[in-house]
Short mmCIF file of C-alpha atoms and ligand atoms in Angstrom, two decimals:
data_model
loop_
_atom_site.label_atom_id
_atom_site.label_comp_id
_atom_site.label_asym_id
_atom_site.label_seq_id
_atom_site.Cartn_x
_atom_site.Cartn_y
_atom_site.Cartn_z
CA MET A 1 105.92 120.59 97.92
CA SER A 2 107.91 117.88 96.60
CA ALA A 3 111.36 119.21 98.19
CA GLN A 4 110.04 118.53 101.53
CA MET A 5 109.31 114.91 100.48
CA GLU A 6 112.72 113.43 101.67
CA GLU A 7 114.88 111.78 98.92
CA TRP A 8 111.91 112.47 96.51
CA HIS A 9 113.23 112.32 92.45
CA PHE A 10 113.17 110.04 89.68
CA PRO A 11 114.60 107.93 88.63
CA ALA A 12 115.14 107.38 92.18
CA GLY A 13 118.21 106.33 94.38
CA TYR A 14 118.98 106.47 98.39
CA ASP A 15 121.36 107.57 100.56
CA GLN A 16 122.93 104.17 101.33
CA SER A 17 124.26 105.35 104.66
CA TYR A 18 121.49 106.46 106.05
CA LEU A 19 119.48 105.23 109.45
CA PRO A 20 116.58 107.08 111.03
CA ASP A 21 116.89 108.66 114.66
CA PRO A 22 116.26 105.28 116.96
CA SER A 23 113.59 106.84 118.46
CA SER A 24 111.77 107.85 115.29
CA PRO A 25 108.76 105.47 114.24
CA TYR A 26 109.29 106.58 110.75
CA TRP A 27 112.04 105.94 108.19
CA PHE A 28 110.89 109.13 106.33
CA PRO A 29 108.77 111.11 108.82
CA HIS A 30 107.17 113.40 106.32
CA ARG A 31 106.62 111.24 103.57
CA GLU A 32 104.49 108.60 105.62
CA THR A 33 102.48 111.07 107.64
CA MET A 34 101.91 113.69 105.41
CA ASP A 35 98.87 115.21 104.08
CA PRO A 36 97.91 112.61 101.69
CA GLU A 37 96.12 115.24 98.89
CA GLU A 38 99.94 117.04 99.06
CA ARG A 39 101.37 113.38 98.50
CA ASN A 40 98.53 112.41 95.39
CA ALA A 41 100.26 116.33 94.12
CA ALA A 42 103.58 114.92 93.98
CA VAL A 43 102.09 111.53 92.89
CA LEU A 44 100.49 112.72 89.88
CA VAL A 45 103.77 114.60 88.64
CA ARG A 46 106.14 111.99 88.91
CA LEU A 47 103.39 109.23 87.37
CA ARG A 48 103.89 111.79 84.10
CA GLU A 49 107.23 111.12 84.67
CA VAL A 50 107.70 107.88 84.65
CA MET A 51 105.34 107.89 81.71
CA GLU A 52 107.50 109.55 79.95
CA TYR A 53 110.37 107.50 80.60
CA ALA A 54 108.46 104.40 79.75
CA TYR A 55 107.49 106.34 76.30
CA ALA A 56 110.71 107.23 75.73
CA THR A 57 112.56 104.00 76.59
CA SER A 58 110.09 101.04 75.55
CA PRO A 59 108.67 100.13 72.39
CA PHE A 60 105.67 98.22 74.35
CA TYR A 61 104.70 101.20 76.14
CA ARG A 62 104.96 103.21 72.97
CA ARG A 63 102.36 101.00 71.12
CA LYS A 64 100.27 100.19 73.83
CA TRP A 65 99.42 104.16 74.44
CA ASP A 66 99.64 104.99 70.73
CA ALA A 67 96.90 102.45 69.77
CA GLU A 68 95.22 104.52 72.33
CA ASP A 69 96.39 108.19 71.14
CA LEU A 70 97.47 108.66 74.73
CA LYS A 71 100.74 111.00 75.89
CA PRO A 72 102.41 110.88 78.99
CA ALA A 73 102.01 114.91 78.35
CA ASP A 74 98.18 114.41 79.00
CA ILE A 75 98.33 112.85 82.33
CA THR A 76 97.41 115.97 84.50
CA SER A 77 94.75 114.76 86.16
CA PHE A 78 94.28 111.36 88.48
CA GLU A 79 90.44 111.05 86.25
CA ALA A 80 93.23 111.24 83.27
CA PHE A 81 95.56 108.44 84.61
CA GLU A 82 92.60 106.21 84.98
CA GLN A 83 92.37 106.12 81.89
CA VAL A 84 95.81 104.64 81.06
CA PRO A 85 94.76 100.98 79.69
CA VAL A 86 96.18 98.32 82.11
CA ILE A 87 98.39 95.54 81.65
CA GLN A 88 97.41 91.88 81.91
CA LYS A 89 99.50 89.43 82.66
CA GLU A 90 99.15 87.89 78.83
CA GLU A 91 100.37 91.09 77.41
CA MET A 92 103.66 90.79 79.07
CA ARG A 93 104.29 86.91 78.08
CA ALA A 94 103.19 88.03 74.46
CA ALA A 95 106.10 90.70 74.10
CA GLN A 96 108.65 88.37 75.83
CA HIS A 97 107.61 85.40 73.38
CA GLU A 98 108.53 88.34 70.53
CA HIS A 99 111.42 90.10 72.18
CA PRO A 100 112.78 87.47 74.89
CA PRO A 101 113.76 87.27 77.05
CA PHE A 102 112.86 90.15 79.01
CA GLY A 103 110.05 91.92 76.29
CA ASP A 104 110.40 95.17 75.01
CA TYR A 105 109.39 96.64 78.35
CA LEU A 106 112.88 96.22 79.80
CA CYS A 107 113.73 100.36 79.68
CA VAL A 108 117.03 99.99 81.09
CA ASP A 109 120.35 98.35 79.13
CA GLU A 110 120.88 94.76 79.52
CA SER A 111 123.93 95.50 81.10
CA GLU A 112 122.17 97.24 83.83
CA ILE A 113 120.61 93.84 85.06
CA HIS A 114 121.25 92.87 88.47
CA HIS A 115 118.73 90.14 89.20
CA ILE A 116 116.59 87.83 87.12
CA HIS A 117 114.18 86.40 88.63
CA GLY A 118 110.17 84.36 87.33
CA THR A 119 107.06 82.91 87.44
CA SER A 120 107.48 79.22 88.48
CA GLY A 121 105.59 78.54 84.94
CA THR A 122 103.02 76.00 86.46
CA THR A 123 100.24 77.73 84.97
CA GLY A 124 101.41 78.81 81.48
CA MET A 125 104.61 80.39 80.03
CA PRO A 126 107.39 81.23 82.75
CA THR A 127 107.72 85.27 82.93
CA ALA A 128 111.38 86.58 83.39
CA PHE A 129 111.21 89.37 85.66
CA ALA A 130 114.91 92.02 85.15
CA LEU A 131 115.63 94.01 87.90
CA GLY A 132 118.49 96.67 87.27
CA ARG A 133 121.11 97.21 89.86
CA ARG A 134 119.93 100.73 90.81
CA ASP A 135 116.74 99.18 90.97
CA TRP A 136 117.65 97.16 93.83
CA GLU A 137 118.92 99.11 95.97
CA VAL A 138 115.81 101.10 95.74
CA ILE A 139 114.13 98.23 96.27
CA ALA A 140 116.33 97.18 99.30
CA ASP A 141 115.88 101.02 100.89
CA ASN A 142 112.24 100.71 100.20
CA HIS A 143 111.80 97.39 101.97
CA ALA A 144 113.79 98.39 104.75
CA ARG A 145 111.45 101.42 105.26
CA ILE A 146 108.87 99.34 105.38
CA LEU A 147 110.19 96.85 107.59
CA TRP A 148 111.13 99.60 110.10
CA GLY A 149 107.91 100.83 110.29
CA MET A 150 106.51 97.32 111.18
CA GLY A 151 109.47 97.36 114.23
CA VAL A 152 112.36 95.70 112.96
CA ARG A 153 115.32 97.51 114.04
CA PRO A 154 119.25 97.34 112.58
CA GLY A 155 120.96 93.96 114.31
CA ASP A 156 117.85 92.22 114.44
CA THR A 157 117.69 88.59 113.18
CA VAL A 158 115.67 88.01 110.14
CA PHE A 159 114.58 84.54 109.68
CA VAL A 160 113.98 83.86 106.00
CA ALA A 161 111.76 80.81 105.66
CA ALA A 162 110.81 81.05 101.87
CA LEU A 163 112.14 79.58 99.03
CA PHE A 164 115.47 81.11 97.40
CA SER A 165 114.66 80.76 93.67
CA LEU A 166 113.14 82.19 91.03
CA TYR A 167 110.30 83.32 93.70
CA LEU A 168 111.38 86.87 94.60
CA GLY A 169 109.54 87.18 98.05
CA SER A 170 112.68 85.39 100.12
CA TRP A 171 115.15 87.79 98.33
CA GLY A 172 113.08 91.36 98.34
CA ALA A 173 112.53 90.60 102.29
CA MET A 174 116.62 89.78 102.62
CA ALA A 175 117.39 92.76 100.43
CA GLY A 176 115.40 95.04 102.83
CA ALA A 177 116.41 93.22 106.06
CA GLU A 178 120.37 93.88 104.24
CA ARG A 179 119.77 97.35 103.74
CA LEU A 180 118.30 97.97 107.62
CA ARG A 181 121.51 96.25 109.20
CA CYS A 182 120.19 93.28 110.18
CA ARG A 183 121.65 89.69 110.52
CA VAL A 184 120.02 87.71 107.88
CA LEU A 185 119.27 84.12 107.96
CA PRO A 186 118.49 83.05 104.43
CA PHE A 187 117.18 79.56 105.45
CA GLY A 188 115.16 79.17 102.78
CA ALA A 189 112.45 76.25 102.15
CA GLY A 190 111.54 73.45 100.10
CA ALA A 191 113.87 70.86 100.46
CA GLN A 192 113.31 67.34 101.56
CA GLY A 193 113.56 67.94 106.06
CA MET A 194 113.90 71.10 105.62
CA THR A 195 111.19 71.73 107.58
CA ALA A 196 112.81 70.15 110.76
CA ARG A 197 116.02 71.71 110.43
CA ALA A 198 114.30 75.03 109.92
CA VAL A 199 112.67 74.38 114.14
CA THR A 200 116.22 73.66 114.83
CA TRP A 201 117.87 76.31 113.60
CA LEU A 202 114.89 78.44 114.97
CA ALA A 203 115.45 77.30 118.52
CA ARG A 204 119.26 78.06 118.52
CA THR A 205 119.18 81.33 117.39
CA LYS A 206 116.36 82.92 118.14
CA PRO A 207 115.31 85.61 115.71
CA LYS A 208 113.52 88.20 116.03
CA ALA A 209 111.62 88.56 112.46
CA PHE A 210 110.50 85.80 110.49
CA TYR A 211 109.22 85.86 106.28
CA ALA A 212 107.22 82.85 104.90
CA THR A 213 104.53 82.34 103.57
CA PRO A 214 101.11 82.00 106.18
CA SER A 215 100.64 78.25 105.19
CA TYR A 216 104.42 78.03 105.80
CA ALA A 217 104.32 78.83 109.51
CA LEU A 218 101.52 76.90 110.05
CA ARG A 219 103.33 73.56 108.97
CA LEU A 220 106.45 74.71 110.83
CA ALA A 221 104.19 75.10 114.12
CA GLU A 222 102.94 71.27 113.17
CA VAL A 223 106.47 69.93 112.69
CA ALA A 224 107.65 71.80 115.42
CA ALA A 225 104.68 70.52 117.70
CA GLN A 226 105.80 66.80 116.37
CA GLU A 227 109.43 67.74 116.93
CA LYS A 228 108.04 68.28 120.90
CA ILE A 229 109.29 72.11 120.64
CA ASP A 230 107.01 75.02 121.28
CA PRO A 231 106.83 77.60 118.90
CA LYS A 232 106.69 79.96 121.04
CA ASP A 233 110.13 79.36 122.58
CA PHE A 234 111.76 80.68 119.34
CA GLY A 235 111.29 83.96 120.87
CA LEU A 236 110.00 85.37 117.60
CA GLU A 237 108.65 89.26 117.71
CA VAL A 238 107.36 89.78 114.54
CA MET A 239 106.40 87.84 111.36
CA PHE A 240 105.69 89.41 108.08
CA PHE A 241 103.70 87.33 105.14
CA SER A 242 103.41 87.95 101.89
CA GLY A 243 102.58 85.50 98.63
CA GLU A 244 99.24 84.43 99.71
CA PRO A 245 95.96 85.26 101.77
CA GLY A 246 96.01 84.57 105.29
CA ALA A 247 97.72 87.16 107.58
CA SER A 248 94.48 89.36 107.15
CA VAL A 249 92.62 86.03 107.17
CA PRO A 250 91.28 86.49 111.15
CA ALA A 251 91.18 82.32 112.28
CA VAL A 252 94.74 81.99 110.06
CA ARG A 253 96.05 85.22 111.36
CA ASP A 254 95.16 83.95 115.10
CA ALA A 255 96.45 80.31 114.61
CA ILE A 256 99.73 82.00 113.89
CA ALA A 257 100.15 84.29 116.53
CA ASP A 258 98.97 82.10 118.87
CA ALA A 259 101.25 79.22 117.90
CA PHE A 260 104.25 81.78 117.57
CA GLY A 261 103.17 84.17 120.52
CA ALA A 262 104.41 87.36 117.81
CA ARG A 263 102.93 89.57 116.20
CA VAL A 264 101.45 88.71 112.66
CA VAL A 265 102.31 91.16 109.64
CA ASP A 266 100.78 90.83 106.07
CA CYS A 267 102.26 92.37 102.82
CA GLY A 268 102.77 91.91 99.63
CA THR A 269 101.49 92.99 96.00
CA MET A 270 102.96 91.24 93.10
CA ALA A 271 106.53 89.86 92.20
CA GLU A 272 106.33 92.25 89.18
CA MET A 273 105.88 94.85 91.43
CA THR A 274 108.72 94.71 93.51
CA PRO A 275 109.27 96.47 95.94
CA PHE A 276 106.44 94.29 96.63
CA MET A 277 106.21 95.23 100.48
CA SER A 278 104.70 98.56 99.38
CA ALA A 279 101.52 97.27 100.57
CA SER A 280 101.95 96.52 104.00
CA ALA A 281 100.85 96.87 107.73
CA THR A 282 102.84 98.50 110.27
CA ASP A 283 103.69 97.83 114.59
CA ARG A 284 100.81 100.22 115.30
CA THR A 285 98.22 99.34 112.52
CA PRO A 286 98.99 95.96 112.73
CA ASP A 287 95.65 94.76 110.54
CA GLY A 288 95.13 94.64 106.97
CA MET A 289 97.71 96.49 104.94
CA LEU A 290 98.36 100.07 104.28
CA LEU A 291 98.98 101.19 100.86
CA TRP A 292 102.88 103.22 101.23
CA GLN A 293 101.49 105.44 97.76
CA ASP A 294 104.78 107.18 97.42
CA ILE A 295 106.71 104.33 96.64
CA VAL A 296 103.80 102.37 94.34
CA TRP A 297 100.34 103.97 93.40
CA HIS A 298 97.80 101.57 94.64
CA GLU A 299 94.07 101.77 93.25
CA VAL A 300 91.20 99.73 93.49
CA CYS A 301 89.35 99.43 90.77
CA ASP A 302 86.53 97.95 89.28
CA PRO A 303 87.33 94.91 87.53
CA THR A 304 85.83 95.72 84.74
CA THR A 305 86.68 99.57 84.18
CA PHE A 306 89.50 99.78 85.66
CA ARG A 307 88.62 102.98 86.91
CA THR A 308 88.78 103.50 90.83
CA VAL A 309 85.91 102.83 93.30
CA PRO A 310 85.39 105.08 96.25
CA PHE A 311 86.72 104.16 99.47
CA GLY A 312 84.86 101.59 101.02
CA SER A 313 84.41 99.39 98.29
CA GLU A 314 85.60 96.25 96.74
CA GLY A 315 87.54 96.05 93.76
CA THR A 316 90.56 94.74 92.36
CA PRO A 317 94.45 96.02 93.18
CA VAL A 318 96.08 98.05 90.26
CA TYR A 319 99.21 99.10 90.59
CA THR A 320 101.93 101.70 89.02
CA HIS A 321 105.57 101.94 89.87
CA LEU A 322 106.57 104.99 90.85
CA GLU A 323 110.74 104.25 91.54
CA ARG A 324 111.84 101.04 89.04
CA THR A 325 113.54 102.11 85.60
CA SER A 326 113.73 98.23 84.61
CA GLN A 327 110.39 97.18 83.77
CA PRO A 328 108.18 99.63 85.24
CA MET A 329 105.14 99.07 85.49
CA ILE A 330 102.20 101.31 84.78
CA ARG A 331 98.74 99.95 85.74
CA LEU A 332 99.39 96.07 86.23
CA ALA A 333 96.11 94.40 86.56
CA SER A 334 96.49 91.97 89.63
CA ASN A 335 93.05 90.39 89.37
CA ASP A 336 92.84 90.23 92.88
CA LEU A 337 89.98 90.74 95.33
CA THR A 338 90.51 93.61 98.14
CA ARG A 339 88.58 96.70 99.48
CA TRP A 340 89.71 100.00 100.56
CA VAL A 341 89.51 102.74 102.88
CA MET A 342 90.76 105.88 104.21
CA GLU A 343 90.75 105.80 107.74
CA ASP A 344 93.13 107.78 110.50
CA ASN A 345 95.55 105.19 111.02
CA PRO A 346 97.02 104.44 114.68
CA CYS A 347 100.51 104.58 113.51
CA GLY A 348 100.07 108.08 112.23
CA ARG A 349 100.66 106.96 108.62
CA THR A 350 98.76 108.85 105.99
CA TYR A 351 97.78 106.05 103.30
CA PRO A 352 94.82 104.30 102.75
CA LYS A 353 94.18 100.79 103.96
CA LEU A 354 93.12 97.30 102.84
CA PRO A 355 91.71 96.38 106.40
CA ASP A 356 90.51 93.06 105.03
CA GLY A 357 94.49 92.45 103.11
CA VAL A 358 93.86 90.83 99.48
CA TYR A 359 91.36 88.34 99.92
CA GLY A 360 91.26 85.99 96.69
CA ARG A 361 91.82 85.91 93.63
CA ILE A 362 89.10 86.56 90.80
CA ASP A 363 90.29 83.71 89.12
CA ASP A 364 90.02 81.38 92.48
CA MET A 365 86.57 82.89 93.29
CA ILE A 366 84.44 80.00 93.25
CA HIS A 367 81.07 80.56 91.18
CA ILE A 368 78.82 77.85 91.66
CA ARG A 369 75.14 77.76 91.78
CA GLY A 370 74.86 81.32 91.69
CA GLU A 371 76.82 81.95 94.60
CA ASN A 372 80.74 83.00 95.00
CA VAL A 373 82.39 81.15 97.65
CA TYR A 374 85.83 82.58 98.47
CA PRO A 375 88.32 79.63 99.29
CA THR A 376 89.76 81.82 101.76
CA GLU A 377 85.86 81.96 103.52
CA VAL A 378 86.31 78.24 103.96
CA ASP A 379 90.06 78.29 105.56
CA ASN A 380 88.83 81.22 108.01
CA PHE A 381 85.83 79.11 109.13
CA LEU A 382 87.33 75.50 109.51
CA ARG A 383 90.17 76.82 111.71
CA GLY A 384 87.26 77.91 114.01
CA VAL A 385 86.03 74.16 114.28
CA ALA A 386 86.89 72.44 117.43
CA ASP A 387 89.08 68.95 116.50
CA TYR A 388 89.42 70.40 113.18
CA GLY A 389 92.98 68.70 111.85
CA GLY A 390 94.80 72.00 110.37
CA GLU A 391 94.39 71.14 106.53
CA HIS A 392 91.65 70.60 103.76
CA GLN A 393 90.36 70.58 99.67
CA ILE A 394 87.67 71.71 98.07
CA VAL A 395 86.65 69.71 95.00
CA VAL A 396 84.47 71.16 92.85
CA ARG A 397 83.09 69.12 90.01
CA ARG A 398 79.67 68.59 87.77
CA THR A 399 77.88 65.71 88.34
CA GLY A 400 74.79 65.31 85.54
CA SER A 401 73.91 68.88 85.33
CA MET A 402 74.50 70.09 88.76
CA ASP A 403 77.61 71.53 90.35
CA GLU A 404 78.62 69.86 93.38
CA MET A 405 80.93 71.35 95.97
CA ILE A 406 82.95 68.54 98.26
CA VAL A 407 84.92 69.83 101.25
CA ARG A 408 87.34 67.10 102.78
CA ALA A 409 88.65 68.43 105.69
CA GLU A 410 91.17 66.80 108.53
CA CYS A 411 89.53 65.83 112.15
CA THR A 412 91.69 65.04 114.94
CA LEU A 413 89.30 62.60 116.24
CA PRO A 414 89.38 58.39 115.32
CA SER A 415 87.33 58.16 112.27
CA GLY A 416 84.55 56.11 114.33
CA GLN A 417 84.31 59.18 116.27
CA ARG A 418 83.76 61.89 113.90
CA ASP A 419 79.62 61.93 113.34
CA ASP A 420 79.36 65.27 115.54
CA PHE A 421 82.45 66.59 113.75
CA GLU A 422 80.92 66.12 110.54
CA ARG A 423 77.82 67.10 111.25
CA ARG A 424 78.58 70.66 113.25
CA THR A 425 81.55 70.98 109.99
CA GLY A 426 79.05 70.23 107.25
CA SER A 427 76.34 72.72 108.09
CA GLY A 428 78.18 74.99 109.72
CA LEU A 429 79.57 75.66 106.31
CA GLN A 430 76.46 75.06 104.40
CA SER A 431 74.93 77.97 106.00
CA LEU A 432 78.28 80.31 105.67
CA LEU A 433 78.78 79.92 102.00
CA GLY A 434 74.70 79.66 100.94
CA VAL A 435 75.08 76.37 99.03
CA ARG A 436 75.40 72.63 99.52
CA VAL A 437 78.18 71.17 100.43
CA THR A 438 79.13 67.57 100.69
CA PHE A 439 81.31 67.31 103.85
CA GLU A 440 83.91 64.23 104.23
CA SER A 441 86.13 63.96 107.20
CA VAL A 442 90.08 62.34 107.13
CA ASP A 443 92.53 61.53 109.14
CA ALA A 444 94.96 64.81 110.68
CA HIS A 445 97.98 64.90 108.77
CA THR A 446 97.26 63.01 105.62
CA LEU A 447 96.16 65.92 103.22
CA GLU A 448 99.39 67.61 101.69
CA ARG A 449 100.92 70.58 103.51
CA ALA A 450 102.01 73.63 101.37
CA GLU A 451 106.21 74.35 101.44
CA HIS A 452 105.39 77.57 99.50
CA LYS A 453 101.81 78.48 98.45
CA SER A 454 98.92 76.42 99.43
CA ARG A 455 96.57 75.33 96.28
CA ARG A 456 93.34 73.78 97.96
CA VAL A 457 90.56 74.08 95.35
CA VAL A 458 90.57 71.69 92.61
CA ASP A 459 87.97 72.90 90.09
CA GLU A 460 87.33 69.56 87.99
CA ARG A 461 84.36 71.49 85.73
CA GLU A 462 85.38 71.45 82.06
CA HIS A 463 84.45 75.01 81.25
CA THR A 464 86.33 76.37 84.42
CA LYS A 465 89.50 77.95 83.27
CA ARG A 466 92.38 77.44 86.02
C1 8LE B 501 96.52 88.02 99.69
C2 8LE B 501 104.04 89.38 96.84
C3 8LE B 501 105.36 87.65 96.57
C4 8LE B 501 106.69 88.29 95.89
O1 8LE B 501 105.26 87.40 97.75
C5 8LE B 501 104.24 87.18 95.73
O2 8LE B 501 103.89 86.22 95.77
O3 8LE B 501 104.35 87.43 94.01
P1 8LE B 501 103.59 86.42 92.79
O4 8LE B 501 104.34 85.37 93.08
O5 8LE B 501 103.69 87.21 91.91
O6 8LE B 501 102.40 86.00 93.29
C6 8LE B 501 101.46 87.28 93.59
C7 8LE B 501 99.99 86.82 93.71
O7 8LE B 501 99.71 86.34 95.12
C8 8LE B 501 98.98 88.71 94.25
O8 8LE B 501 98.72 88.70 92.69
C9 8LE B 501 98.06 87.63 94.94
O9 8LE B 501 97.46 86.62 94.66
C10 8LE B 501 98.96 86.71 96.16
N1 8LE B 501 99.35 87.55 97.07
C11 8LE B 501 100.76 87.82 97.22
N2 8LE B 501 101.00 88.37 98.52
C12 8LE B 501 99.50 88.37 99.11
C13 8LE B 501 98.76 87.72 97.83
N3 8LE B 501 97.25 87.68 98.52
N4 8LE B 501 97.59 88.43 100.46
C14 8LE B 501 99.05 88.86 100.21
N5 8LE B 501 99.79 89.55 101.47
#
């Protein structure tokens, strides 16, 4: 069966000159539309292969699996695979501390390393990501294939408006666009005055495709408005996003689509999981994200047992590389939250889907007086409120023995005329969230905008780890 699957082998390597027939909606028609059971059977064989490779080349995996008396050869069913212990980020940090700088799960010779990326390190010890030269080519191929699915074609200009730094998002988007023979405009983000310059460049170059974080796209639309330029005049057709929830949050998605007059596509797993675009929507299945299971094996699991939950249920994504040889991740726990389904996709791809995208991190969910509040719910609600100024902040603090939630939102009305706005918004939030909310309005354009990923929650309670 795997013989029919285009270029299906491990270690992976793709014909760098291949491009699909221009009339084909698919890069690899068979791999993308095959019977999912058949695909799963091929994936199961591959999972064993990847595990054998990792066991042979990495003390990290040997240690981890020997402790459970687990051998790659035992993986003869998905049930057996679900018992492979997950990896948490702390374990990678510890392995890198013991074996600097890449940890003892590198799996390739250091001479094979092509790029080094990493976490920003704002919330702990930074983690280094080493990507092999061969892997980089495979990543580019996979991302090109997914971009094709979004409707991007050779010759299109792709504007990358995300940090070119340790962050992998921008580089991964660029690698895919280059492999697709696009014209890449690696604009970047984050420097002083850069957003206004991005507006000028977008207006002049009129790219077809655009990549950023969702909050940065909204920021860009605001700056364009200040410069008296209509973002629709950029002529963008497809805007793809990763890095944070947003492109699948209905009101955020609509706000971006309306401002730019473009299709909004959500994608993204984790930097460690690059090719991180393996969860991605397509032009004809535009909502949520499809799980391209022959690139990365995505499971949605119970967050305590790490067994998969049935389709239709909520859980946390757990990811396994099928094509990486440098730092392959085998059951990496994301600690994010999502829901998955298996249904007929309009684009004809036979992949499972996250219909609401990834809607938050377990850690970011606010537990307050017995209720769970997702910050994305607040974002979604506020974007639908008339006179909302476009940015907000959620502060959770303990006053006496009570937890208190304060939502501070911008309002476009002058300060003397906000009573109605405050009443509407405050009571709307309260009934949506089911907890008492102290609502405050502030002037528009006074809260900080994200140049990268937004951080809107300030949890001042001591016991809460953030
Ligand atoms: C909802 C995927 C990438 C390279 O853009 C990225 O941001 O990787 P990074 O910095 O390792 O952060 C991964 C985390 O960002 C995920 O665990 C998730 O919490 C969030 N994230 C990334 N893409 C999305 C997302 N959350 N929707 C997304 N599309």
